[in-house]
Short mmCIF file of C-alpha atoms in Angstrom, two decimals:
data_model
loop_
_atom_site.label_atom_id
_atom_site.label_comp_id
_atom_site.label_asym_id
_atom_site.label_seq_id
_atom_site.Cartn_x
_atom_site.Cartn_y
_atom_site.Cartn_z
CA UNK A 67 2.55 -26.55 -0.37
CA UNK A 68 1.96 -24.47 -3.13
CA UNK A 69 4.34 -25.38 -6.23
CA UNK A 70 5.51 -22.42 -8.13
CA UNK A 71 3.36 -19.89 -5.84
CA UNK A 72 6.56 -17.90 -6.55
CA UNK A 73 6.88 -17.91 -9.98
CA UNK A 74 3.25 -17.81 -10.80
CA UNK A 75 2.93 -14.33 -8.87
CA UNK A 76 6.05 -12.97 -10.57
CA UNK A 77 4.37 -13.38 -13.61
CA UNK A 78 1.08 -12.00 -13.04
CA UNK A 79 3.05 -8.18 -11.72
CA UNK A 80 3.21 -7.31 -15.88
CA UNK A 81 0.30 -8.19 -16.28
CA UNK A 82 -1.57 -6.17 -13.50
CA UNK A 83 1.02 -3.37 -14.16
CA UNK A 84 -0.45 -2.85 -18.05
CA UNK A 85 -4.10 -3.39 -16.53
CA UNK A 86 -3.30 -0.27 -14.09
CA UNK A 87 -2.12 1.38 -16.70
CA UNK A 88 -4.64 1.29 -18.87
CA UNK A 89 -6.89 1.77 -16.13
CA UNK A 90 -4.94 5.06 -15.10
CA UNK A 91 -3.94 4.09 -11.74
CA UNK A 92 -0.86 3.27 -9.71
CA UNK A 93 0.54 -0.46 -9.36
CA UNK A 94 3.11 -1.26 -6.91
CA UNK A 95 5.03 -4.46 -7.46
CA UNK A 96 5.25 -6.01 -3.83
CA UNK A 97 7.47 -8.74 -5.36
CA UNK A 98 10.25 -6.02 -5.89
CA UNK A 99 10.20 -5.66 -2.45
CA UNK A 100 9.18 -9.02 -0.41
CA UNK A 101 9.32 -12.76 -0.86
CA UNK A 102 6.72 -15.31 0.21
CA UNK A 103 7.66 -17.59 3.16
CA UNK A 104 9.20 -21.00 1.91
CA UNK A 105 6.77 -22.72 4.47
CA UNK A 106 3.93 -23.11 1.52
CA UNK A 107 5.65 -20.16 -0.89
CA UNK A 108 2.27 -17.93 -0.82
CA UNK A 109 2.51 -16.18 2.50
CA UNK A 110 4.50 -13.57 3.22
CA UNK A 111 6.71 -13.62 6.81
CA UNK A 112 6.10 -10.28 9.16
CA UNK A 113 9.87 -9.12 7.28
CA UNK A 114 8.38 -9.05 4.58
CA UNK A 115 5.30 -7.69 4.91
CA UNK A 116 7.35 -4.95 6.78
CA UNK A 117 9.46 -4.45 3.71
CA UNK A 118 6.14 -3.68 1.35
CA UNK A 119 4.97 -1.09 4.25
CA UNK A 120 8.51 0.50 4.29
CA UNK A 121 8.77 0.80 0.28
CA UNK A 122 4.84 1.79 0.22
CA UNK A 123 5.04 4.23 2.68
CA UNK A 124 6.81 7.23 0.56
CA UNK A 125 4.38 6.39 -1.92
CA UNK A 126 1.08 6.96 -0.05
CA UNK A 127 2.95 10.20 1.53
CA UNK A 128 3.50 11.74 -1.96
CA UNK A 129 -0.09 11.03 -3.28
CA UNK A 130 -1.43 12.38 0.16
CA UNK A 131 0.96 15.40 0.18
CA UNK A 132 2.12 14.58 3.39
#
């Protein structure tokens, strides 16, 4: 559905990653971590979406001090 949905969001995780930089915040690349559903190539599938929660989770424990 989406041509290139894929390949288009790969690109834009530098980008964002140098804008939360210079902003001073954290960035989390969700494409390092999950793939978009080949039924239109935007969505993710509820694997996927599980992976970003697995991989995020440390993450928000650390900057909560959990």
């Amino acid at each position: 559905m989406f041509a290139g949905g894929d390949e288009a969001s790969t690109r834009l995780a530098p980008l964002y990653a140098a804008l939360a930089d210079e902003a001073g915040c954290g960035f989390f690349d969700a494409g390092s971590v999950a793939q978009t559903t080949p039924l239109d190539g935007v969505h993710l599938d509820a694997e996927n979406t599980r992976n970003i929660g697995k991989a995020l989770a440390p993450v928000v424990r650390v900057m909560l001090e959990l």
